Structure formats: C-alpha cells, structure tokens
Coordinates of C-alpha atoms in Angstrom, one line a residue:
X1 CA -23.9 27.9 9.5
X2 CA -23.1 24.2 10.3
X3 CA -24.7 21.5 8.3
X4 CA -25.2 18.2 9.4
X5 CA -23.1 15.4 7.1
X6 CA -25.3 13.0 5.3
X7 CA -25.0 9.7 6.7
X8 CA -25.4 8.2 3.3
X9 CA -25.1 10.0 -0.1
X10 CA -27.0 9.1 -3.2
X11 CA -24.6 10.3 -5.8
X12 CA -21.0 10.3 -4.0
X13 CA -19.0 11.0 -7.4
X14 CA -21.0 14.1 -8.3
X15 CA -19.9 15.2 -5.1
X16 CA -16.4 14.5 -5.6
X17 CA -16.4 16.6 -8.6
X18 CA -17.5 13.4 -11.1
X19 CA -19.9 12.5 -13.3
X20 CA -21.5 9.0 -12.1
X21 CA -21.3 6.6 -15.1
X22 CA -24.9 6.2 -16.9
X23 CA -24.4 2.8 -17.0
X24 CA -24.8 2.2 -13.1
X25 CA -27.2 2.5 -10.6
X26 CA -25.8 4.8 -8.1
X27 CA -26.0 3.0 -4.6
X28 CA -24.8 4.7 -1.1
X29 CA -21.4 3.8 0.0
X30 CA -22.9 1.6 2.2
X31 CA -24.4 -0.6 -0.2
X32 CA -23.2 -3.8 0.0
X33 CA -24.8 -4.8 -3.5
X34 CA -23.2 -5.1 -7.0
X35 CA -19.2 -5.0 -7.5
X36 CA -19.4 -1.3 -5.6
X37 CA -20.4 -2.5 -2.0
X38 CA -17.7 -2.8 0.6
X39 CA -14.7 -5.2 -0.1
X40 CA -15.5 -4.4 -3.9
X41 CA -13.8 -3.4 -6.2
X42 CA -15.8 -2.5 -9.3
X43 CA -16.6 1.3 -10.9
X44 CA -20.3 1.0 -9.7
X45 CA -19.7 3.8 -7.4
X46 CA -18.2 6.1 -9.8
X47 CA -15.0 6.4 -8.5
X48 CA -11.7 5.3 -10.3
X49 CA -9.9 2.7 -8.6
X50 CA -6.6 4.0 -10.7
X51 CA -3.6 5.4 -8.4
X52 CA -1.5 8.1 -9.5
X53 CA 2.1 6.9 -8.2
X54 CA 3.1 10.5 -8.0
X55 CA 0.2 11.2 -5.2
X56 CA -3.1 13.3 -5.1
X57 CA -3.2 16.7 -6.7
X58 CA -6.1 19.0 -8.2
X59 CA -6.9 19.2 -11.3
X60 CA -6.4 23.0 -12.9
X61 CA -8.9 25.5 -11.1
X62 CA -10.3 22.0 -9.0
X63 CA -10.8 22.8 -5.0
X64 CA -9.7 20.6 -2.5
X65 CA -11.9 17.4 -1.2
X66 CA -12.1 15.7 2.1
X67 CA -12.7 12.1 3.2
X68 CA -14.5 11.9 6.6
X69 CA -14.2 8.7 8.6
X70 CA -16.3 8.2 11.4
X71 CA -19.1 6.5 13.1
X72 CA -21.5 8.3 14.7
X73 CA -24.7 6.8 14.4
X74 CA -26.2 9.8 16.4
X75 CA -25.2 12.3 13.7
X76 CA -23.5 14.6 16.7
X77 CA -20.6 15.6 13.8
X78 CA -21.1 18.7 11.8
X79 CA -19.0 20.3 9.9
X80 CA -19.4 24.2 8.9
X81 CA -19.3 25.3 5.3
X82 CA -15.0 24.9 4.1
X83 CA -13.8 27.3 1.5
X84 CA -9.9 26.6 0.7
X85 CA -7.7 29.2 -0.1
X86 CA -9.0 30.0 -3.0
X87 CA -12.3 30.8 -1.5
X88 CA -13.7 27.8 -3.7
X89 CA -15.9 25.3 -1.6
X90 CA -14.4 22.3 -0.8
X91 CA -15.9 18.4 -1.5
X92 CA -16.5 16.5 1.4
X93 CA -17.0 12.5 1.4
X94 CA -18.0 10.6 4.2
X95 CA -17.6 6.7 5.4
X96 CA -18.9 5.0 8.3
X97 CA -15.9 2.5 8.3
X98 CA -12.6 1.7 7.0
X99 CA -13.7 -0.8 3.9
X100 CA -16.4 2.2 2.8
X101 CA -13.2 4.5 3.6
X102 CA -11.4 2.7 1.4
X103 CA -13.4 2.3 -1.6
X104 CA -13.9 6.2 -1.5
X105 CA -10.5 6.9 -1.2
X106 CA -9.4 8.0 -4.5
X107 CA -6.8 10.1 -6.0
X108 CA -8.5 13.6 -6.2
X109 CA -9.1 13.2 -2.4
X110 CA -6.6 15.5 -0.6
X111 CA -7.4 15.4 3.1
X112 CA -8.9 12.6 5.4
X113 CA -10.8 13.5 8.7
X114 CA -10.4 10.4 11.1
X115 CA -12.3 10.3 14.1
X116 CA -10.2 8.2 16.5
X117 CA -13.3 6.9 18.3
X118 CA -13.5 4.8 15.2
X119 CA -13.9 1.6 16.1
X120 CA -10.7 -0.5 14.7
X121 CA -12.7 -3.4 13.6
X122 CA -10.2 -5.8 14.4
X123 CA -10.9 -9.7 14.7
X124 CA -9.5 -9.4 18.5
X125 CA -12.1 -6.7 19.3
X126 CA -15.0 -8.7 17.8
X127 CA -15.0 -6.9 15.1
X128 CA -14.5 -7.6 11.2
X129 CA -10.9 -6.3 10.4
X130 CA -9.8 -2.6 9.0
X131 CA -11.4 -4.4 5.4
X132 CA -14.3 -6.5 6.2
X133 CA -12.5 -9.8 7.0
X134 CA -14.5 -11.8 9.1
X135 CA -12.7 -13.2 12.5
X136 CA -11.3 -16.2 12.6
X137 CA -13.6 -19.3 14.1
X138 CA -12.6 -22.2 15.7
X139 CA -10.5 -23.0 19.1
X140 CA -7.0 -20.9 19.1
X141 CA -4.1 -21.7 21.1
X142 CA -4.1 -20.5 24.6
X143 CA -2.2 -17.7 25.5
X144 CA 0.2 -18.2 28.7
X145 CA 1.2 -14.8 29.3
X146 CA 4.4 -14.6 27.5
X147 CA 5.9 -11.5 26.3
X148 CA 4.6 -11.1 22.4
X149 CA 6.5 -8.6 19.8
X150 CA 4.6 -6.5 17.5
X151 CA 5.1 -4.4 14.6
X152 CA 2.6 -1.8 14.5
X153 CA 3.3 -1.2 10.4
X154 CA 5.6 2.0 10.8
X155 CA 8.6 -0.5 11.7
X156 CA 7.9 0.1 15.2
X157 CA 8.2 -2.8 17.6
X158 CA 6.5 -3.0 20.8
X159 CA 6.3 -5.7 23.4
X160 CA 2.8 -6.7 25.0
X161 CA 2.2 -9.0 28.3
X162 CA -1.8 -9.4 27.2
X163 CA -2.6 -7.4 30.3
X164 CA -4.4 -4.5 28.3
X165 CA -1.9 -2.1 29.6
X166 CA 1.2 -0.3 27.9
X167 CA 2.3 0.2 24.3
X168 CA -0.8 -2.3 23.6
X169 CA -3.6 -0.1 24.2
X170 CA -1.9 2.5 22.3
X171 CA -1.7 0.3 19.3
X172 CA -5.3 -0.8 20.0
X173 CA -6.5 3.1 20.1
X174 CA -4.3 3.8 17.2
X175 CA -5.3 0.8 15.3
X176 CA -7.6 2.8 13.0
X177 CA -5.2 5.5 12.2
X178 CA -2.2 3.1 11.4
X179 CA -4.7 1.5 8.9
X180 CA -5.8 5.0 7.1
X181 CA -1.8 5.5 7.1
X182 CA -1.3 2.4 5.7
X183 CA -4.1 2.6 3.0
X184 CA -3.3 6.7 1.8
X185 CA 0.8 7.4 2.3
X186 CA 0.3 10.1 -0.2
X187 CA -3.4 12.1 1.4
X188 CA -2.9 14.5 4.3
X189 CA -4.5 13.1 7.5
X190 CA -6.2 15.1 10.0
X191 CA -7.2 13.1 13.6
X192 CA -10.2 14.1 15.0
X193 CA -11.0 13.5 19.1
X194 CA -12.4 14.8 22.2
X195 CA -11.1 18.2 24.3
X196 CA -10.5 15.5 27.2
X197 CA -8.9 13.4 24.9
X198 CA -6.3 15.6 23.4
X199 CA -3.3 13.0 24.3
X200 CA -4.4 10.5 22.4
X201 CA -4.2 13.4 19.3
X202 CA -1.0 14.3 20.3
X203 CA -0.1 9.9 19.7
X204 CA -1.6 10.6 16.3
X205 CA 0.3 13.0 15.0
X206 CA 3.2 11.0 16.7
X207 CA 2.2 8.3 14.8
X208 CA 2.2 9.9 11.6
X209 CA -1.1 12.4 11.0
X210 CA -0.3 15.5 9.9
X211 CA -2.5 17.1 13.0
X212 CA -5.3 16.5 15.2
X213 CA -8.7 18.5 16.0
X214 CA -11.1 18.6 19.4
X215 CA -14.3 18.3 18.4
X216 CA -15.8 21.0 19.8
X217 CA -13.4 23.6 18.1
X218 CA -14.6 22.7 14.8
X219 CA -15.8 25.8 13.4
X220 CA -15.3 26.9 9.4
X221 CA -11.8 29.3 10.1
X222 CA -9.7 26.5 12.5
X223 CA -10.7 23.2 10.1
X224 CA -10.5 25.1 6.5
X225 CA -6.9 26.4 8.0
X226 CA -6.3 23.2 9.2
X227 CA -7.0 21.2 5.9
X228 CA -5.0 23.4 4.0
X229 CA -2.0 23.3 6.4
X230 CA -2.2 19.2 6.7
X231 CA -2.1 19.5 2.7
X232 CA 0.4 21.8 2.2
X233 CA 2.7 19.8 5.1
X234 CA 2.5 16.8 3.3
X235 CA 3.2 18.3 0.1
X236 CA 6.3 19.7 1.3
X237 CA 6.8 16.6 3.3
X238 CA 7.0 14.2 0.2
X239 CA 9.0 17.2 -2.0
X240 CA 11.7 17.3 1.5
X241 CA 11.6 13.6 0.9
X242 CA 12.3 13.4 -2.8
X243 CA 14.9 15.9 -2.9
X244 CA 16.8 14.2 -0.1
X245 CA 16.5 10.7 -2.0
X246 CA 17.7 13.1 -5.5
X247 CA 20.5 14.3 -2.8
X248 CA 21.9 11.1 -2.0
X249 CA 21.4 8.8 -5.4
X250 CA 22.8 12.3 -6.5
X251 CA 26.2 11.8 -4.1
X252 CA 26.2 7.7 -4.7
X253 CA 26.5 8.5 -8.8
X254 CA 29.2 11.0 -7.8
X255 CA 31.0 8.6 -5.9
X256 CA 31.0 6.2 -8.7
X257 CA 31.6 8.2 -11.6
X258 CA 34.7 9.1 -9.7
X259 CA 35.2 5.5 -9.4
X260 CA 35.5 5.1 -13.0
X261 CA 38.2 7.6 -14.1
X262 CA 41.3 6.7 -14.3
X263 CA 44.7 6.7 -12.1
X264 CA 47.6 6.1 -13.6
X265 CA 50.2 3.8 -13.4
X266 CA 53.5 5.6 -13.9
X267 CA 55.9 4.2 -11.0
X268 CA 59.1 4.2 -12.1
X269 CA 58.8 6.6 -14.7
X270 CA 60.5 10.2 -15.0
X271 CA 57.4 11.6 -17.1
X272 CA 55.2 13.7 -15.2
X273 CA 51.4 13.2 -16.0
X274 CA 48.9 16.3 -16.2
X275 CA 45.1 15.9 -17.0
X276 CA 42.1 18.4 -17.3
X277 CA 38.3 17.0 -17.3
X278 CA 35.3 18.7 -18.7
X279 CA 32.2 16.5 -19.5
X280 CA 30.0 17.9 -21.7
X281 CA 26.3 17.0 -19.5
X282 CA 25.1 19.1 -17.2
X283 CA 25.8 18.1 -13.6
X284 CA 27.5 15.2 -14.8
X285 CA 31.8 14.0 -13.8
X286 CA 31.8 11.4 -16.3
X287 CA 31.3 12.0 -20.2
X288 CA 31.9 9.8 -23.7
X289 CA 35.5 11.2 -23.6
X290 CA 37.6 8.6 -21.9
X291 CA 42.1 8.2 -21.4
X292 CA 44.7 6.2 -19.8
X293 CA 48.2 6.1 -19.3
X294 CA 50.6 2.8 -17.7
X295 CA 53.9 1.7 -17.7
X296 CA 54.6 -2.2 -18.5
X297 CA 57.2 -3.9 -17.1
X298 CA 59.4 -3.9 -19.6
X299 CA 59.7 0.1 -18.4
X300 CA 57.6 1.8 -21.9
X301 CA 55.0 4.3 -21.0
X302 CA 51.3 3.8 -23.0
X303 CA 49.2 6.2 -23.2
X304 CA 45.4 6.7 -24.5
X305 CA 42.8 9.0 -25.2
X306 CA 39.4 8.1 -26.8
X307 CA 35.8 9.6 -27.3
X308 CA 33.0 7.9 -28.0
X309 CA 30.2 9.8 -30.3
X310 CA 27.6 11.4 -28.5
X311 CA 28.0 12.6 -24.8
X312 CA 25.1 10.6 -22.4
X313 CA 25.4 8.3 -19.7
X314 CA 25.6 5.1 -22.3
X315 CA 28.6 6.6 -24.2
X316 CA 30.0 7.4 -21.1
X317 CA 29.8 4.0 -20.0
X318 CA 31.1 2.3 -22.8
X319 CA 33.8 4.7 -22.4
X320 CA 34.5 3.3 -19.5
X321 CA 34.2 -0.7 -21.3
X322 CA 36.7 0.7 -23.6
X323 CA 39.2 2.2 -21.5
X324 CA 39.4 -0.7 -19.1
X325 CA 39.6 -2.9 -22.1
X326 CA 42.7 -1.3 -23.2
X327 CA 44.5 -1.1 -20.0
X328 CA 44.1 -4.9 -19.8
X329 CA 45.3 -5.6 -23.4
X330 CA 47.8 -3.5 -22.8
X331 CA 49.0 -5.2 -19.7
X332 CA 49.0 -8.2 -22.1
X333 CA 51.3 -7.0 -24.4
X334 CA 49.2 -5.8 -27.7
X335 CA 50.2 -2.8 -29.4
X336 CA 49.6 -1.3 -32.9
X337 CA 46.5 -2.8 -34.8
X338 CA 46.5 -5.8 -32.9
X339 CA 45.3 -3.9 -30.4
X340 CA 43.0 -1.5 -32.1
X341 CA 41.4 -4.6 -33.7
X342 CA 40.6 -6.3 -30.3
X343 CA 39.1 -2.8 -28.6
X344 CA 37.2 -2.7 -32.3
X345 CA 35.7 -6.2 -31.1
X346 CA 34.7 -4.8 -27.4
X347 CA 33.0 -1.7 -28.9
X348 CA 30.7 -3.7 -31.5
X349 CA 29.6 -6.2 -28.6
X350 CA 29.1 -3.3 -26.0
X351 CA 27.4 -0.6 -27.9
X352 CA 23.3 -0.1 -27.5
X353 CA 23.8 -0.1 -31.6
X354 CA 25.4 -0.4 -34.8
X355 CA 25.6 3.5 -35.8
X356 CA 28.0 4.0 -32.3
X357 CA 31.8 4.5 -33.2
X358 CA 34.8 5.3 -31.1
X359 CA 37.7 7.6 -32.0
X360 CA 41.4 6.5 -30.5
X361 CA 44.3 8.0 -30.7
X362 CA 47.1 5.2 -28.5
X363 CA 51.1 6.4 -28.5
X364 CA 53.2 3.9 -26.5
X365 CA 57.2 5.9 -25.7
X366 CA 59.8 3.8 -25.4
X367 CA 62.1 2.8 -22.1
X368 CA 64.5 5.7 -22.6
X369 CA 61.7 8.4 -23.9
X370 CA 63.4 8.7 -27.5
X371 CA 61.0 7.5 -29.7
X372 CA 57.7 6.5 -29.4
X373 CA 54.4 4.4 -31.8
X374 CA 51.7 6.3 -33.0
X375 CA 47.9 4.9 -33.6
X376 CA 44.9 7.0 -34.9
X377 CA 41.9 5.7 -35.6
X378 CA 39.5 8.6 -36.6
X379 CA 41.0 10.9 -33.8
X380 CA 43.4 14.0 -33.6
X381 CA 47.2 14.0 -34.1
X382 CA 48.9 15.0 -30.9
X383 CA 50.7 17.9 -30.3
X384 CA 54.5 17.8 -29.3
X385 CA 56.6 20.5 -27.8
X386 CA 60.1 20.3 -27.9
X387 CA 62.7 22.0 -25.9
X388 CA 66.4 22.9 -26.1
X389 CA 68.6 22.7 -29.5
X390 CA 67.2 22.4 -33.1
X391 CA 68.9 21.0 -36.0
X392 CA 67.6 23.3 -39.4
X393 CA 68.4 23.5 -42.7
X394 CA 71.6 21.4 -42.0
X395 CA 73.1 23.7 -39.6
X396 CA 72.8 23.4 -36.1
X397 CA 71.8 26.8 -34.0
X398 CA 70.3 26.9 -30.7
X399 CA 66.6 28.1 -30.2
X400 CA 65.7 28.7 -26.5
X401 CA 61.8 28.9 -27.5
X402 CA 60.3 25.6 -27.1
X403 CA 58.6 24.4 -30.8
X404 CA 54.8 23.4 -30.5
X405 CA 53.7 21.4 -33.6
X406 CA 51.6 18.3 -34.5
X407 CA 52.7 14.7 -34.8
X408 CA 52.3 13.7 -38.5
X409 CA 49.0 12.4 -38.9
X410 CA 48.5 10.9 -42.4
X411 CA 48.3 6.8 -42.6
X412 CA 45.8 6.5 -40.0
X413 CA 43.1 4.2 -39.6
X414 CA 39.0 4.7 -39.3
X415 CA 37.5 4.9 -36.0
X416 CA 36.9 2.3 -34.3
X417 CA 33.4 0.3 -34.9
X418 CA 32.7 2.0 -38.6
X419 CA 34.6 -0.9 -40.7
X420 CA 34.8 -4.9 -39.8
X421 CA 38.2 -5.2 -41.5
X422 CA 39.9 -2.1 -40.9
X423 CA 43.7 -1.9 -40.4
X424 CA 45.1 0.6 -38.2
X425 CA 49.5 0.9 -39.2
X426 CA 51.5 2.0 -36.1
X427 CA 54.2 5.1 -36.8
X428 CA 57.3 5.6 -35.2
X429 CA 58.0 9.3 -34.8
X430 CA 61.0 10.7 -32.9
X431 CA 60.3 12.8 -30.0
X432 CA 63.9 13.7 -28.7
X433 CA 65.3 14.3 -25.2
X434 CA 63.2 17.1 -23.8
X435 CA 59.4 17.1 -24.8
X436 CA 55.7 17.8 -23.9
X437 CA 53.2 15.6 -25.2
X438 CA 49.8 16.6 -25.4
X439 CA 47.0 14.2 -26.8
X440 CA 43.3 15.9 -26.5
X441 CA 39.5 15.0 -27.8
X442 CA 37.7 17.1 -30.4
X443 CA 35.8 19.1 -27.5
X444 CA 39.4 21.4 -27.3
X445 CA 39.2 22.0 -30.7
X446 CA 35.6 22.1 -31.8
X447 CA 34.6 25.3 -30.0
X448 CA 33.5 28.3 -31.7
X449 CA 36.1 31.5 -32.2
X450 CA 34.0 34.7 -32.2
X451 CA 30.3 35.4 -33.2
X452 CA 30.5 33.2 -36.1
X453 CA 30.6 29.6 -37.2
X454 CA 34.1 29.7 -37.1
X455 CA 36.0 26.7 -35.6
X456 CA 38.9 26.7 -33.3
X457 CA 40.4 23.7 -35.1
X458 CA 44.0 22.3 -35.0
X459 CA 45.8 25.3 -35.9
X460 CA 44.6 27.3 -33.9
X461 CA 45.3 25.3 -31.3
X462 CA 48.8 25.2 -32.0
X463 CA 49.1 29.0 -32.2
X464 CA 47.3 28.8 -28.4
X465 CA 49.7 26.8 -26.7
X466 CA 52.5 28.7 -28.5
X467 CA 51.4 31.8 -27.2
X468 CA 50.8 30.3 -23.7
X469 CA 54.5 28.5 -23.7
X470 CA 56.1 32.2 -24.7
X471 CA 54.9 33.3 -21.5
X472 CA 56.6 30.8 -19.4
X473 CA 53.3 28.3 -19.2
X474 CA 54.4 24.5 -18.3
X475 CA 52.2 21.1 -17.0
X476 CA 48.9 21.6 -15.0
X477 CA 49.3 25.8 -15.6
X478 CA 49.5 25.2 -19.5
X479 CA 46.5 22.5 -19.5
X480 CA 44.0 25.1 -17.4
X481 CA 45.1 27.8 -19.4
X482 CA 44.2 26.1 -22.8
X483 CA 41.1 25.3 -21.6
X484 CA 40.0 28.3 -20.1
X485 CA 41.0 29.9 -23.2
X486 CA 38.9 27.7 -25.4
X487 CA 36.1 28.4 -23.3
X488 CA 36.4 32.2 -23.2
X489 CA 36.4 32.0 -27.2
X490 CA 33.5 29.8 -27.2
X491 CA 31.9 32.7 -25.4
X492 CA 31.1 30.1 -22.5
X493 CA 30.6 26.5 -21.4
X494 CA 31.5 24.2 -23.8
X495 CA 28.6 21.7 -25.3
X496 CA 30.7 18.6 -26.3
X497 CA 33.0 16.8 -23.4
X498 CA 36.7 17.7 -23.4
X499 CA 39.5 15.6 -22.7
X500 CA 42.9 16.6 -22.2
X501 CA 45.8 15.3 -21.3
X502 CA 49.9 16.1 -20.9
X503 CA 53.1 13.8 -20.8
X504 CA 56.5 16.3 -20.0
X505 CA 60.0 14.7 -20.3
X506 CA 62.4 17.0 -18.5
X507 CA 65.9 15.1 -19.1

C-alpha cells in the first residue's frame, strides 16, 4: 500500500534510526528557528554534523535510509513501503529544498531521491541559491551577448550565448542535481522525473547519478531494487576507484624503489659483478639491506654491503642515505676508518632515533686484483673462493677444486651508530690471481635449518657454496642457487631482507 510522505516530520532523527537529544526541542526541518533551521548548523535537529571521510555505511544489523528531495506542495509523491534486501524496512527522510537537504544529509544516509523538477534556487532564477543565499541586489553590468564559459563543477566547460538555448538550459535543468553531487560524493543518487521526461534522466545519470526513475513506475519492487542497486554501484564505484589509485601509487613506489638500487660502476674493470635481492616486506623491492660497488680512477674496485636493523620503509631509506653517502666519499678518496667514521656521522643525523645502527662490511681490491682492504663494522666476514694452484704445508701440489673459505674476521670494528668514538682498522688480505668474492647480509645466514631453532650460520654457509662449486656452479647460477637453498631449508620465504652479492676474477 502507498503512503503519502509527510511534508514535515516532528521527530526526523527517530526516524533516521536516532534518539533526539533531550536537551532540544524537536522542530521540523523546516523550521527556520534555533541553530537547527536552514543555513544552520547546530545539533538541534538531532542529526550529527560529523563526516565519516571513508563514506556512508550501516551500522551492524542497521537497514538502509533514504533522503527525498522534492517540492511538491500538492503532496502528488508517494512512496510504497521499501524493504532492502534484508527484508528490514528502510528510513526515509524528506526535504523540501536543498539547504533542508542539506542539513539532513548525514552519514547513515545511503541513498538520495532527487526530483529534477526541483527548483534550482539559483539567484538568476529569482530564487535564493542551492543554500539559502539571498540574490544579489543592486544594478549589474549589462550583458552584450558575448560568448560566456562555464564550469558546471564536474570540470566540464560549456559555452552559453545568454539565449536560453544549448548546453545552458541543460546546466539550468541540471542545476539541482550538480548541487546534491557536489554536497554527497560518497551517498548513491537516484533522479526522479516524468515518463515524458525521461531524457532529461538519461542527462542525470550522465551527469553523475547513479540512475533515474518515472514517476509513475514507482511501486515497492522497481524503487527497493533500485535503491539497493544505486548503493551497491557506488559502493563498487568508490572500491574500483580506490583500488585503481592503490594500483598506480602502487606502480609509482615501484618505479622509485627501483630508482634507488644501485648500478654499478665497473668500466674498465675485468671483474664481473653478480647480485641477488630479496627484501624482507611483503610486496616490497626495497628493504634495510643496502650494497655498492665502483671503480675510481686510479683503476681500484670498492665494494659495499650494509644492513640497517630492522626491515621497514624508514630503514630502507636510510639505507639508501647510506649507500649514496658512501659512493660519494668514496669518489673522494676516503677509505678505512676515515670513511667508516664519516658514514657513522650520516647515520646518527639520518636516523628517526638513537637505538638505530648500521652494520658494514667495505673491501676496496687493488688495480691489478692482488690484494685488497678489509673493513667490518658489526657485519659478516666475506667469503673467498680461490681457484687454480695451492701452496700447503711448504710444498706446492696442484688442487683443481676451487677452496671456499672466510676472510679473517677478528680486529673489526662495532657497527656503525652504537659508539661515538669507535675505530674501525682496515686489513690487507691477499686474494691471489683467480678468485670469487662473495660479501652477503645476515638474511643468508640467519635462516632456520630443519624443524628446529637451528641457525644456518657461517659454516654452514661455507659447506653450501662448497657443495654448489663441486658441481660446476659459477656467478649468477652460484648466487640463485645459494639462495634458493637457504630458502628451501628455511622451509619457505625468508623473514629478514637478504643481500647478496659476487665479485669473480678470471685472470
């Protein structure tokens, strides 16, 4: 059965589902008295003038409400009984105008009913404006017929002569709508007009409503289905939008992360570089693990691998602080603790606080690939394989297998950022003529072995890459192997980032 809409209602937020305060007297929406009247903006209605930012939704077990705009002061609009999908009945609200519209427009209100026969209230029309603003008085300047631009607040622009004809007269019928648009981005609108006026819906949901309706179809099955469709559409609407603004700041994070790793600078050199990734965050290409590797002028190859605690975007952008840091001082001319101590200086200015610390490990090879300067400050020894003949026990015999073993790793320094004075001594170590170097974060080496707490750790590393070099393993193949390895022991995706990378001298 079809019941007639109030014009006025006594008690609007019992209708919507609240309590009206005790405090107040409860006044119609069309009251202009007290802070609730039209243009207001106090509480005296009972509605909440607070604005979720993450749009209208119902509460648990709460059915849907509607917000009905129109002006018919011969009561011809009725609206049958609405159950939403639930079968629970649904809240209906009602304004006369725009400004009663828009103090009754809160965020439990899921769908708006605009009649388009609304009249738009603007000044040019005689009226008051979409919010009550009264027209402006006083002579104007004359108008001499001259095209005039627009922007109808979608970011449309449309011209008008002043005739009354053209894109004009749409944005004249459409003023109303634009406004309700403008007023609930988040609410589901429906537009309501007549069966001989079903173009001007069509313009509507052009325009931006989810829908329109003909009067004279509006029984309880077409508007309950349409309500919930015009909610559910602009649900999925602002979730289509969201996920395609997660998409691209998504891709643009991507595209910088990549930015920030590094490419080396080896021209000139006869080593041959290798590198494996892995940060530890989910869905992340950058991590607190960070490396490097240039050649100076004088023809020496430096090389660098670091990890800062912890595994989040900060550490991984201090990371990044640090590894830039070092290329530059590098580039200058520092070595050893000089530049260890400078770095040390970076890290305490950069990090978000004092308990953040760095671990470094820098080795810098000399022009003809002989010798080289070890660093550590906190961080692993590297591992060096060495090819070809051995010297033993004073005799000389040749051994075909290449040797995997760690650089000596006593007399290092603390990391970086836990002591103000700290010294950190730079080692020479012979490497001889053929070699691999291998320099790697605690992520390789951390990962469990088994069931058990049982670490990986340095020695068992070294027996890995021993076993992988017996079977003929070399450069990129030897680095994906390790790490696949480590990751099938760990029993799956390793939980801290892992760096590794590899330096191979073949004459």
């Amino acid at each position: 059965m079809s019941a007639r809409i109030p014009r006025q209602r006594a008690t609007p937020a019992a209708e919507g589902g609240q309590a009206p305060p005790t405090s107040a007297p409860h006044r119609p929406p069309g009251d202009s008295g007290g802070p609730g009247g039209p243009g207001g903006r106090g509480s005296a209605d009972g509605y909440s003038r607070t604005r979720d930012p993450r749009g209208p939704g119902p509460a648990h077990g709460a059915g849907l409400t509607l917000l009905v705009i129109e002006d018919d002061p011969g009561g011809s609009l009725r609206l049958p009984e609405l159950l939403d999908a639930d079968g629970k009945p649904m809240r209906i609200r009602t304004a006369r105008n725009l400004t009663e519209a828009e103090r009754l427009l809160t965020d439990d209100v899921h769908c708006i009913l605009l009649d388009l026969a609304l009249p738009d209230g603007s000044p040019a029309n005689g009226g008051t404006g979409p919010t009550g603003t009264p027209p402006p008085t006083g002579p104007g300047p004359a108008y001499d017929g001259s095209p005039r631009t627009t922007t109808d607040g979608t970011g449309t622009h449309s011209t008008s002569t002043g005739t009354g004809t053209g894109t004009d007269v749409d944005a004249d019928e459409l003023a109303p709508l634009r406004h309700v648009l403008r007023l609930a981005p988040r609410q589901a609108v429906l537009a309501l007009t007549t069966s001989g006026d079903a173009e001007r819906g069509a313009r509507a949901v052009r325009v931006g409503a989810q829908d329109y309706l003909l009067r004279d179809e509006l029984d309880s099955r077409v508007l309950s289905r349409a309500i919930q469709y015009a909610v559910e559409r602009k649900r999925a609407d602002a979730a289509q939008r969201q996920l395609h603004e997660s998409r691209l700041r998504a891709q643009e994070n991507a595209r910088l992360e990549r930015g920030l790793l590094p490419t080396p600078l080896l021209d000139g050199s006869p080593l041959r570089f290798s590198s494996r990734y892995r940060p530890g965050r989910s869905r992340a290409l950058l991590g607190g693990d960070f490396y490097d590797t240039v050649r100076t002028p004088d023809g020496s190859v430096h090389v660098m691998i670091g990890d800062v605690c912890g595994h989040g975007p900060d550490e991984a952008a201090l990371g990044v602080e640090l590894r830039i840091a070092w290329r530059a001082l590098t580039f200058a001319g520092l070595v050893g603790d000089e530049l260890l101590g400078t770095l040390q200086k970076v890290l305490e200015h950069e990090r978000p606080n004092d308990e953040i610390f760095a671990t470094l490990c820098t080795v810098d090879i000399a022009p003809d690939g002989h010798r080289a300067g070890l660093c550590l400050a906190g961080h692993p020894s590297p591992l060096i394989v060495r090819h070809g003949p051995a010297t033993t026990a004073g005799a000389a015999r040749e051994q075909s297998a290449p040797r995997a073993e760690l650089l000596p790793y006593d007399n290092g320094g603390p990391a970086l950022g836990l002591l103000p004075r700290a010294r950190w001594p730079r080692r020479q170590v012979e490497l001889g003529g053929r070699w691999s170097l291998m320099l790697y974060t605690d992520g390789l080496i951390e990962g469990r072995v088994g069931e058990g707490n049982q670490r990986l750790g340095q020695d068992g590393m070294v027996e890995m890459v021993r076993r992988q070099l017996a079977t003929g393993l070399r450069g990129d193949a030897l680095l994906e192997a390790a790490v696949t390895e480590v990751r099938e022991l760990n029993g799956g995706e390793l939980t801290d980032d892992v760096a590794v990378l590899l330096l191979d001298r073949e004459r």
